[in-house]
Tab-separated table of C-alpha atoms and ligand atoms in Angstrom:
chain	number	residue	atom	x	y	z
A	1	MET	CA	10.473	-24.434	13.022
A	2	LYS	CA	10.337	-21.811	10.278
A	3	ASN	CA	10.574	-17.752	11.772
A	4	LEU	CA	6.984	-16.162	11.964
A	5	PHE	CA	7.610	-12.483	10.422
A	6	PHE	CA	5.664	-9.265	12.108
A	7	THR	CA	7.593	-7.325	10.179
A	8	PRO	CA	5.414	-4.804	7.930
A	9	GLY	CA	6.943	-6.220	4.755
A	10	PRO	CA	8.225	-7.736	3.357
A	11	THR	CA	6.549	-9.860	5.660
A	12	HIS	CA	5.142	-13.607	6.224
A	13	LEU	CA	4.160	-15.261	3.190
A	14	TYR	CA	0.529	-16.121	2.635
A	15	PRO	CA	0.244	-19.518	3.745
A	16	THR	CA	-0.444	-20.644	0.364
A	17	VAL	CA	2.058	-19.199	-0.967
A	18	PRO	CA	4.725	-22.069	-1.236
A	19	GLN	CA	2.278	-24.687	-2.710
A	20	HIS	CA	1.961	-21.888	-5.639
A	21	TYR	CA	5.781	-21.547	-6.207
A	22	TYR	CA	5.655	-25.407	-6.706
A	23	THR	CA	2.879	-25.693	-9.357
A	24	ALA	CA	4.693	-22.324	-11.281
A	25	LEU	CA	7.866	-24.421	-11.347
A	26	LYS	CA	5.679	-27.521	-12.428
A	27	GLU	CA	3.782	-25.408	-15.330
A	28	ASP	CA	6.573	-23.731	-16.363
A	29	ILE	CA	5.438	-20.515	-15.791
A	30	LEU	CA	9.261	-19.228	-15.098
A	31	SER	CA	10.011	-19.730	-19.037
A	32	ILE	CA	7.313	-18.857	-21.044
A	33	SER	CA	7.060	-15.820	-23.201
A	34	HIS	CA	5.437	-12.364	-22.024
A	35	ARG	CA	3.540	-11.968	-25.325
A	36	SER	CA	2.177	-15.999	-24.944
A	37	THR	CA	-1.773	-16.443	-24.073
A	38	VAL	CA	-0.663	-18.564	-21.457
A	39	PHE	CA	0.594	-14.743	-19.833
A	40	GLN	CA	-2.235	-13.448	-21.207
A	41	SER	CA	-4.659	-15.500	-19.175
A	42	ILE	CA	-2.430	-15.059	-16.018
A	43	PHE	CA	-2.280	-11.049	-16.650
A	44	ASN	CA	-6.437	-11.479	-17.264
A	45	GLN	CA	-6.933	-13.679	-14.459
A	46	THR	CA	-4.921	-11.413	-11.550
A	47	THR	CA	-6.724	-8.460	-12.666
A	48	TYR	CA	-10.301	-9.836	-12.597
A	49	ASN	CA	-9.383	-11.125	-9.084
A	50	LEU	CA	-7.943	-7.765	-8.000
A	51	ARG	CA	-11.204	-5.964	-9.296
A	52	MET	CA	-13.553	-8.245	-7.381
A	53	LEU	CA	-11.070	-8.416	-4.104
A	54	LEU	CA	-10.817	-4.288	-4.061
A	55	GLU	CA	-14.003	-3.192	-5.445
A	56	ILE	CA	-12.497	-1.580	-8.498
A	57	PRO	CA	-14.781	-0.405	-11.231
A	58	ASP	CA	-14.625	-1.870	-14.674
A	59	ASN	CA	-13.636	1.617	-16.232
A	60	TYR	CA	-10.613	1.942	-13.998
A	61	HIS	CA	-7.433	0.687	-15.160
A	62	ILE	CA	-4.763	-1.684	-13.630
A	63	PHE	CA	-1.063	-1.430	-14.191
A	64	PHE	CA	1.720	-3.605	-13.118
A	65	LEU	CA	5.443	-1.887	-12.090
A	66	SER	CA	8.077	-2.521	-10.389
A	67	SER	CA	7.235	-1.262	-6.632
A	68	ALA	CA	5.171	1.285	-5.246
A	69	THR	CA	8.321	3.761	-5.478
A	70	GLU	CA	8.366	3.176	-9.153
A	71	ILE	CA	4.549	4.111	-8.860
A	72	MET	CA	5.031	7.438	-7.074
A	73	GLU	CA	7.394	8.776	-9.780
A	74	ARG	CA	5.497	7.534	-12.699
A	75	ILE	CA	1.963	9.311	-10.479
A	76	ILE	CA	4.335	12.364	-10.969
A	77	GLN	CA	5.528	12.262	-13.943
A	78	ASN	CA	2.175	11.437	-15.723
A	79	SER	CA	-0.083	13.572	-13.929
A	80	VAL	CA	1.843	17.033	-12.947
A	81	GLU	CA	3.095	19.628	-15.189
A	82	ASN	CA	3.699	21.629	-12.422
A	83	THR	CA	2.483	21.617	-9.260
A	84	SER	CA	1.295	18.540	-6.889
A	85	PHE	CA	0.336	19.223	-2.937
A	86	HIS	CA	0.965	16.201	-0.331
A	87	PHE	CA	-0.488	15.315	3.547
A	88	ILE	CA	2.582	14.418	5.042
A	89	ASN	CA	2.288	12.055	8.507
A	90	GLY	CA	5.626	10.215	8.154
A	91	ALA	CA	8.377	8.658	6.508
A	92	PHE	CA	6.353	7.397	2.950
A	93	SER	CA	4.581	10.772	2.462
A	94	GLN	CA	7.579	12.510	2.890
A	95	LEU	CA	9.230	10.190	0.026
A	96	PHE	CA	6.398	10.709	-2.565
A	97	SER	CA	6.676	14.522	-1.869
A	98	GLN	CA	10.692	13.897	-2.366
A	99	ILE	CA	10.083	12.192	-5.754
A	100	SER	CA	7.781	15.235	-6.817
A	101	ARG	CA	11.004	17.624	-6.096
A	102	ASN	CA	13.394	15.735	-7.581
A	103	LEU	CA	11.274	15.645	-10.831
A	104	LYS	CA	11.347	19.605	-10.155
A	105	LYS	CA	7.743	20.113	-9.437
A	106	GLU	CA	6.613	22.975	-7.055
A	107	VAL	CA	5.670	20.751	-4.201
A	108	LEU	CA	3.339	22.542	-1.554
A	109	THR	CA	3.013	20.692	1.703
A	110	HIS	CA	0.759	19.902	4.946
A	111	GLU	CA	2.305	18.147	7.343
A	112	VAL	CA	1.217	16.901	10.903
A	113	ASP	CA	3.092	16.291	13.962
A	114	SER	CA	3.194	12.585	14.628
A	115	LYS	CA	1.289	13.135	17.931
A	116	GLU	CA	-1.562	15.190	15.916
A	117	CYS	CA	-4.161	14.495	13.825
A	118	PHE	CA	-4.877	16.404	10.456
A	119	LEU	CA	-7.084	19.206	10.389
A	120	PHE	CA	-8.451	18.839	6.936
A	121	ASP	CA	-10.914	21.413	7.296
A	122	ARG	CA	-8.269	24.109	7.878
A	123	VAL	CA	-5.970	23.463	4.757
A	124	LYS	CA	-6.150	25.840	2.038
A	125	ILE	CA	-5.295	24.148	-1.384
A	126	PRO	CA	-4.389	26.112	-4.217
A	127	PHE	CA	-6.224	26.456	-7.212
A	128	THR	CA	-2.952	25.668	-9.248
A	129	THR	CA	-2.519	22.237	-7.925
A	130	GLU	CA	-2.601	19.395	-9.957
A	131	LEU	CA	-2.652	16.480	-7.875
A	132	ILE	CA	-3.400	15.858	-3.784
A	133	ALA	CA	-1.163	13.046	-2.560
A	134	PHE	CA	-2.239	11.180	0.649
A	135	THR	CA	-0.386	8.255	2.239
A	136	GLN	CA	-3.825	6.383	3.744
A	137	ASN	CA	-1.591	4.057	6.065
A	138	GLU	CA	1.892	5.628	7.314
A	139	THR	CA	3.471	2.666	7.636
A	140	SER	CA	6.188	4.540	9.630
A	141	ILE	CA	4.146	5.372	12.357
A	142	GLY	CA	0.995	3.436	12.087
A	143	TYR	CA	-0.926	6.660	11.047
A	144	ALA	CA	-4.205	5.880	9.180
A	145	ILE	CA	-6.510	8.503	7.198
A	146	ASN	CA	-10.077	8.016	7.295
A	147	PRO	CA	-10.899	7.368	3.907
A	148	GLN	CA	-13.896	9.856	4.344
A	149	ASP	CA	-11.249	12.761	4.655
A	150	ILE	CA	-10.045	11.868	1.565
A	151	TYR	CA	-13.772	11.987	0.074
A	152	ASN	CA	-14.518	15.326	1.419
A	153	ILE	CA	-10.751	16.864	-0.062
A	154	HIS	CA	-12.170	15.557	-3.175
A	155	LYS	CA	-15.658	17.046	-2.977
A	156	LYS	CA	-14.021	20.127	-2.149
A	157	TYR	CA	-11.366	20.271	-5.195
A	158	PRO	CA	-13.124	18.156	-7.360
A	159	ASP	CA	-10.980	18.950	-10.601
A	160	VAL	CA	-7.714	17.976	-9.135
A	161	LEU	CA	-6.488	14.478	-9.329
A	162	ILE	CA	-6.589	12.427	-5.930
A	163	ALA	CA	-3.377	9.890	-4.951
A	164	VAL	CA	-4.189	7.261	-2.412
A	165	ASP	CA	-0.885	5.286	-1.289
A	166	ILE	CA	-2.570	2.019	0.384
A	167	VAL	CA	0.644	-0.051	0.405
A	168	SER	CA	0.409	-1.414	3.623
A	169	ALA	CA	-3.610	-0.874	4.013
A	170	ALA	CA	-4.306	-3.311	1.280
A	171	PRO	CA	-6.403	-5.671	0.731
A	172	TYR	CA	-7.935	-4.640	3.843
A	173	ILE	CA	-8.847	-1.124	3.120
A	174	HIS	CA	-12.387	-0.398	1.413
A	175	LEU	CA	-12.160	2.766	-0.863
A	176	ASP	CA	-14.832	4.203	-2.947
A	177	TYR	CA	-12.386	4.351	-6.199
A	178	SER	CA	-15.134	6.856	-7.730
A	179	GLN	CA	-13.750	9.485	-5.694
A	180	ILE	CA	-10.123	8.896	-5.957
A	181	ASP	CA	-7.932	8.569	-9.265
A	182	TYR	CA	-4.969	6.539	-8.583
A	183	ALA	CA	-4.673	4.004	-5.873
A	184	PHE	CA	-1.544	1.980	-5.385
A	185	PHE	CA	0.666	-0.877	-3.135
A	186	SER	CA	3.447	-3.334	-3.488
A	187	VAL	CA	2.817	-6.775	-2.883
A	188	GLN	CA	5.537	-7.743	-0.023
A	189	LYS	CA	3.215	-6.187	2.574
A	190	GLY	CA	-0.385	-6.782	2.764
A	191	PHE	CA	-0.584	-9.882	-0.263
A	192	GLY	CA	2.256	-11.687	1.559
A	193	LEU	CA	4.194	-12.134	-1.266
A	194	PRO	CA	7.529	-12.094	-2.285
A	195	ALA	CA	8.757	-8.467	-3.357
A	196	GLY	CA	9.386	-6.595	-6.755
A	197	LEU	CA	5.747	-6.185	-8.062
A	198	GLY	CA	3.553	-2.704	-7.783
A	199	VAL	CA	0.108	-2.489	-8.658
A	200	LEU	CA	-1.208	0.776	-9.893
A	201	ILE	CA	-5.210	1.311	-9.959
A	202	LEU	CA	-6.345	4.547	-12.167
A	203	SER	CA	-9.304	6.504	-13.433
A	204	PRO	CA	-10.036	7.216	-17.025
A	205	ARG	CA	-9.261	10.937	-16.099
A	206	ALA	CA	-6.156	10.165	-14.822
A	207	LEU	CA	-5.196	8.453	-18.137
A	208	THR	CA	-6.651	11.414	-19.927
A	209	LYS	CA	-4.438	13.613	-18.030
A	210	SER	CA	-1.285	11.655	-19.024
A	211	GLU	CA	-2.173	11.805	-23.047
A	212	TYR	CA	-2.752	15.865	-22.277
A	213	LEU	CA	0.713	16.399	-21.054
A	214	LEU	CA	2.239	13.741	-23.905
A	215	ASN	CA	0.305	15.819	-27.025
A	216	LYS	CA	1.514	19.077	-25.089
A	217	GLY	CA	5.080	17.714	-25.171
A	218	ILE	CA	5.953	17.057	-21.968
A	219	SER	CA	8.163	14.231	-20.909
A	220	ILE	CA	5.717	11.611	-19.563
A	221	GLY	CA	8.816	9.092	-18.831
A	222	SER	CA	9.348	6.337	-21.732
A	223	TYR	CA	8.406	2.791	-21.055
A	224	HIS	CA	6.337	3.156	-18.391
A	225	THR	CA	3.867	5.670	-19.088
A	226	PHE	CA	0.320	5.448	-18.697
A	227	PRO	CA	-0.866	5.233	-22.226
A	228	LYS	CA	1.808	3.144	-23.109
A	229	LEU	CA	1.104	0.740	-20.122
A	230	GLN	CA	-3.023	0.933	-20.873
A	231	SER	CA	-1.985	0.077	-24.648
A	232	TYR	CA	-0.602	-3.007	-23.411
A	233	ALA	CA	-3.083	-3.899	-21.041
A	234	SER	CA	-5.835	-3.891	-23.182
A	235	LYS	CA	-3.793	-6.487	-24.595
A	236	ASN	CA	-3.494	-8.327	-21.243
A	237	GLN	CA	0.318	-7.442	-21.423
A	238	THR	CA	3.266	-5.436	-20.408
A	239	PRO	CA	5.404	-3.125	-22.234
A	240	GLU	CA	8.690	-5.149	-20.760
A	241	THR	CA	9.158	-8.413	-19.604
A	242	PRO	CA	7.579	-8.138	-16.493
A	243	ASN	CA	7.656	-10.074	-13.106
A	244	VAL	CA	5.992	-12.658	-14.103
A	245	LEU	CA	6.140	-14.896	-11.432
A	246	GLY	CA	4.723	-12.036	-9.119
A	247	ILE	CA	1.556	-11.616	-11.201
A	248	TYR	CA	0.718	-15.275	-11.247
A	249	LEU	CA	1.511	-15.778	-7.329
A	250	LEU	CA	-0.626	-12.442	-7.026
A	251	GLY	CA	-3.653	-13.972	-8.916
A	252	LYS	CA	-3.233	-17.435	-7.052
A	253	VAL	CA	-2.903	-15.562	-3.401
A	254	THR	CA	-5.897	-13.280	-4.712
A	255	ASP	CA	-8.269	-16.321	-5.678
A	256	ASP	CA	-7.389	-17.724	-1.993
A	257	MET	CA	-8.658	-14.380	-0.634
A	258	LEU	CA	-11.475	-14.447	-2.258
A	259	SER	CA	-12.658	-17.844	-0.977
A	260	ARG	CA	-11.867	-16.743	2.654
A	261	GLY	CA	-13.784	-13.600	1.753
A	262	ARG	CA	-13.380	-10.236	1.738
A	263	ASP	CA	-15.486	-9.219	4.679
A	264	THR	CA	-14.084	-12.020	6.644
A	265	LEU	CA	-10.407	-10.839	5.684
A	266	ARG	CA	-11.653	-7.044	7.133
A	267	SER	CA	-12.996	-8.719	9.886
A	268	GLU	CA	-10.412	-11.031	11.243
A	269	THR	CA	-7.528	-8.080	10.897
A	270	ASP	CA	-10.237	-5.663	13.249
A	271	GLU	CA	-10.133	-8.366	15.756
A	272	LYS	CA	-6.498	-9.145	15.551
A	273	ALA	CA	-5.964	-5.406	15.965
A	274	SER	CA	-8.302	-4.859	18.844
A	275	ALA	CA	-6.692	-7.407	20.759
A	276	LEU	CA	-3.339	-5.845	19.684
A	277	TYR	CA	-4.544	-2.156	20.719
A	278	SER	CA	-6.191	-2.984	24.130
A	279	PHE	CA	-3.226	-5.366	25.246
A	280	PHE	CA	-0.546	-2.608	24.917
A	281	GLU	CA	-3.203	-0.173	26.138
A	282	ASN	CA	-3.215	-1.774	29.445
A	283	HIS	CA	0.639	-2.658	29.554
A	284	PRO	CA	3.076	-0.608	31.803
A	285	ASN	CA	5.841	-0.437	29.390
A	286	TYR	CA	4.057	0.024	26.217
A	287	THR	CA	2.066	2.299	24.574
A	288	PRO	CA	0.036	2.741	21.202
A	289	TYR	CA	2.259	5.665	19.696
A	290	ILE	CA	-0.778	6.888	17.729
A	291	SER	CA	-2.837	8.520	20.354
A	292	CYS	CA	-5.505	9.568	18.458
A	293	LYS	CA	-7.768	6.393	18.405
A	294	ASN	CA	-9.516	7.176	15.073
A	295	VAL	CA	-6.580	7.048	12.892
A	296	ARG	CA	-4.739	4.177	14.451
A	297	SER	CA	-3.953	2.085	11.439
A	298	GLN	CA	-5.803	-1.542	12.103
A	299	THR	CA	-2.582	-3.283	9.597
A	300	VAL	CA	0.516	-1.473	10.757
A	301	VAL	CA	0.498	-1.697	14.731
A	302	VAL	CA	2.960	0.780	16.134
A	303	ILE	CA	4.064	0.548	20.022
A	304	GLU	CA	6.283	2.577	21.700
A	305	CYS	CA	8.595	1.316	24.174
A	306	LYS	CA	9.255	2.595	27.463
A	307	HIS	CA	12.479	0.692	27.724
A	308	GLY	CA	13.406	0.763	24.400
A	309	SER	CA	12.750	-1.907	21.486
A	310	GLN	CA	15.707	-3.947	21.478
A	311	THR	CA	15.510	-5.877	24.171
A	312	ILE	CA	11.995	-7.193	23.415
A	313	ILE	CA	12.935	-7.936	19.904
A	314	ASP	CA	15.864	-10.124	20.784
A	315	ASN	CA	13.814	-11.810	22.836
A	316	LEU	CA	11.036	-12.713	20.899
A	317	LYS	CA	13.700	-13.360	18.101
A	318	HIS	CA	14.435	-16.356	20.373
A	319	HIS	CA	11.150	-17.701	20.378
A	320	LYS	CA	11.311	-17.582	16.450
A	321	ILE	CA	8.980	-14.363	15.907
A	322	ILE	CA	10.224	-11.520	14.068
A	323	LEU	CA	9.136	-7.664	15.095
A	324	GLY	CA	9.536	-4.635	13.148
A	325	SER	CA	11.700	-2.212	14.754
A	326	GLY	CA	11.174	1.770	14.712
A	327	TYR	CA	11.401	3.266	11.290
A	328	LYS	CA	14.344	5.229	10.835
A	329	SER	CA	14.729	7.789	14.225
A	330	TYR	CA	11.876	5.846	15.960
A	331	ARG	CA	14.326	2.692	15.305
A	332	THR	CA	15.549	2.008	19.211
A	333	ARG	CA	12.093	3.740	20.600
A	334	HIS	CA	9.165	1.885	18.996
A	335	ILE	CA	8.239	-1.669	17.393
A	336	ARG	CA	5.812	-2.140	14.512
A	337	ILE	CA	3.339	-5.616	14.219
A	338	ALA	CA	2.124	-5.719	11.156
A	339	ASN	CA	-1.433	-7.397	11.064
A	340	PHE	CA	-1.857	-8.753	7.563
A	341	PRO	CA	-4.042	-11.100	5.867
A	342	ALA	CA	-1.115	-13.571	6.825
A	343	HIS	CA	-1.182	-13.725	10.257
A	344	THR	CA	-3.633	-15.663	11.968
A	345	ILE	CA	-5.627	-15.062	15.247
A	346	GLN	CA	-4.205	-17.726	16.957
A	347	GLU	CA	-0.283	-15.966	16.044
A	348	VAL	CA	-1.223	-12.587	16.941
A	349	GLN	CA	-2.541	-14.562	20.617
A	350	ARG	CA	0.932	-16.249	20.881
A	351	LEU	CA	2.787	-13.235	20.059
A	352	ILE	CA	0.898	-11.017	22.612
A	353	SER	CA	1.733	-14.014	25.331
A	354	LEU	CA	4.966	-13.439	24.959
A	355	PHE	CA	5.256	-9.982	26.430
B	401	PLP	C1	6.694	-0.109	1.988
B	401	PLP	C2	5.947	1.415	1.183
B	401	PLP	C3	6.512	2.057	0.317
B	401	PLP	C4	7.421	1.248	-0.578
B	401	PLP	O1	7.110	0.279	-1.002
B	401	PLP	P1	8.175	-0.538	-2.247
B	401	PLP	O2	7.657	-1.616	-3.215
B	401	PLP	O3	9.299	-0.853	-1.364
B	401	PLP	O4	8.544	0.696	-3.562
B	401	PLP	C5	5.528	3.085	-0.086
B	401	PLP	N1	4.336	3.304	0.950
B	401	PLP	C6	4.127	3.062	1.988
B	401	PLP	C7	3.350	3.214	2.818
B	401	PLP	C8	4.849	1.638	2.374
B	401	PLP	O5	5.029	0.909	3.133
């Protein structure tokens, strides 16, 4: 029997991935030129499916890069001349702000203690801010920001670009793209695919900002600038030789997800999340780490373990179930359970029954 991975990324493969791998080999996908019409039609199909599944407006662009971390760097390079502002609720939002700092930008932050919730009304964002960054689903602690709070910030600061990290929330999360400028994810989490591909969705005005910086003579990078990515994407191509297999597999898996139906994916995620949270809320040795219920992540369930996480992680390993440990400083205190489309209701029930 193979292992069942509840780790929050890389995670369990979406069940149809092996068959698509086999087809890719059979159809020479691993050898075709990235300038061929076969590649162009793969690119076109994958972006079309993403638009359908995530409900992305037609005038928003979709780019393929190598990881979510790369995308954070590219967003800063292509949209910030001087100042970015970051809402910090864990390690990944911290990483985004650190990337901006490393690129020598002025970095402003508003941080919440992991035991509290953001009080967005009280936050003052200076008028010099060019970009506001959110980590919608903080994978490190299982904290999810309500999209409505992001839209309210957009209404208050309509001229500022808004970036939203949805790495561990996609394809579950439903966003109103007209109220944000960037959303991005990598595929080894909610899409159940091998790592090595990042996807960036961006608004027309975000592209305009990068063109403005370029024309002003500011460095916005080299091969992965947004104007360059856009000129290739308009031909269903990428500037460099991309992860062709990754783009192909993402097209196939999004096909399968569309056949299952996006509403079904979302309602099943909610059902599994509610089974997990209600079980751990009533367990004497385990407690959901996030106490404010309205910011608990549906897709990454983080549980504090009274007697440490190692014993249960080891026990479940004997049953071929791989749990995520806590993130960094929480390693021995927390377990993290991914609740992605690859995880079935039966598998989640089996996991619960082993506690
Ligand atoms: C995993 C993760 C990242 C980093 O993704 P990579 O593909 O490893 O670059 C960024 N943000 C969040 C919220 C994540 O969960």
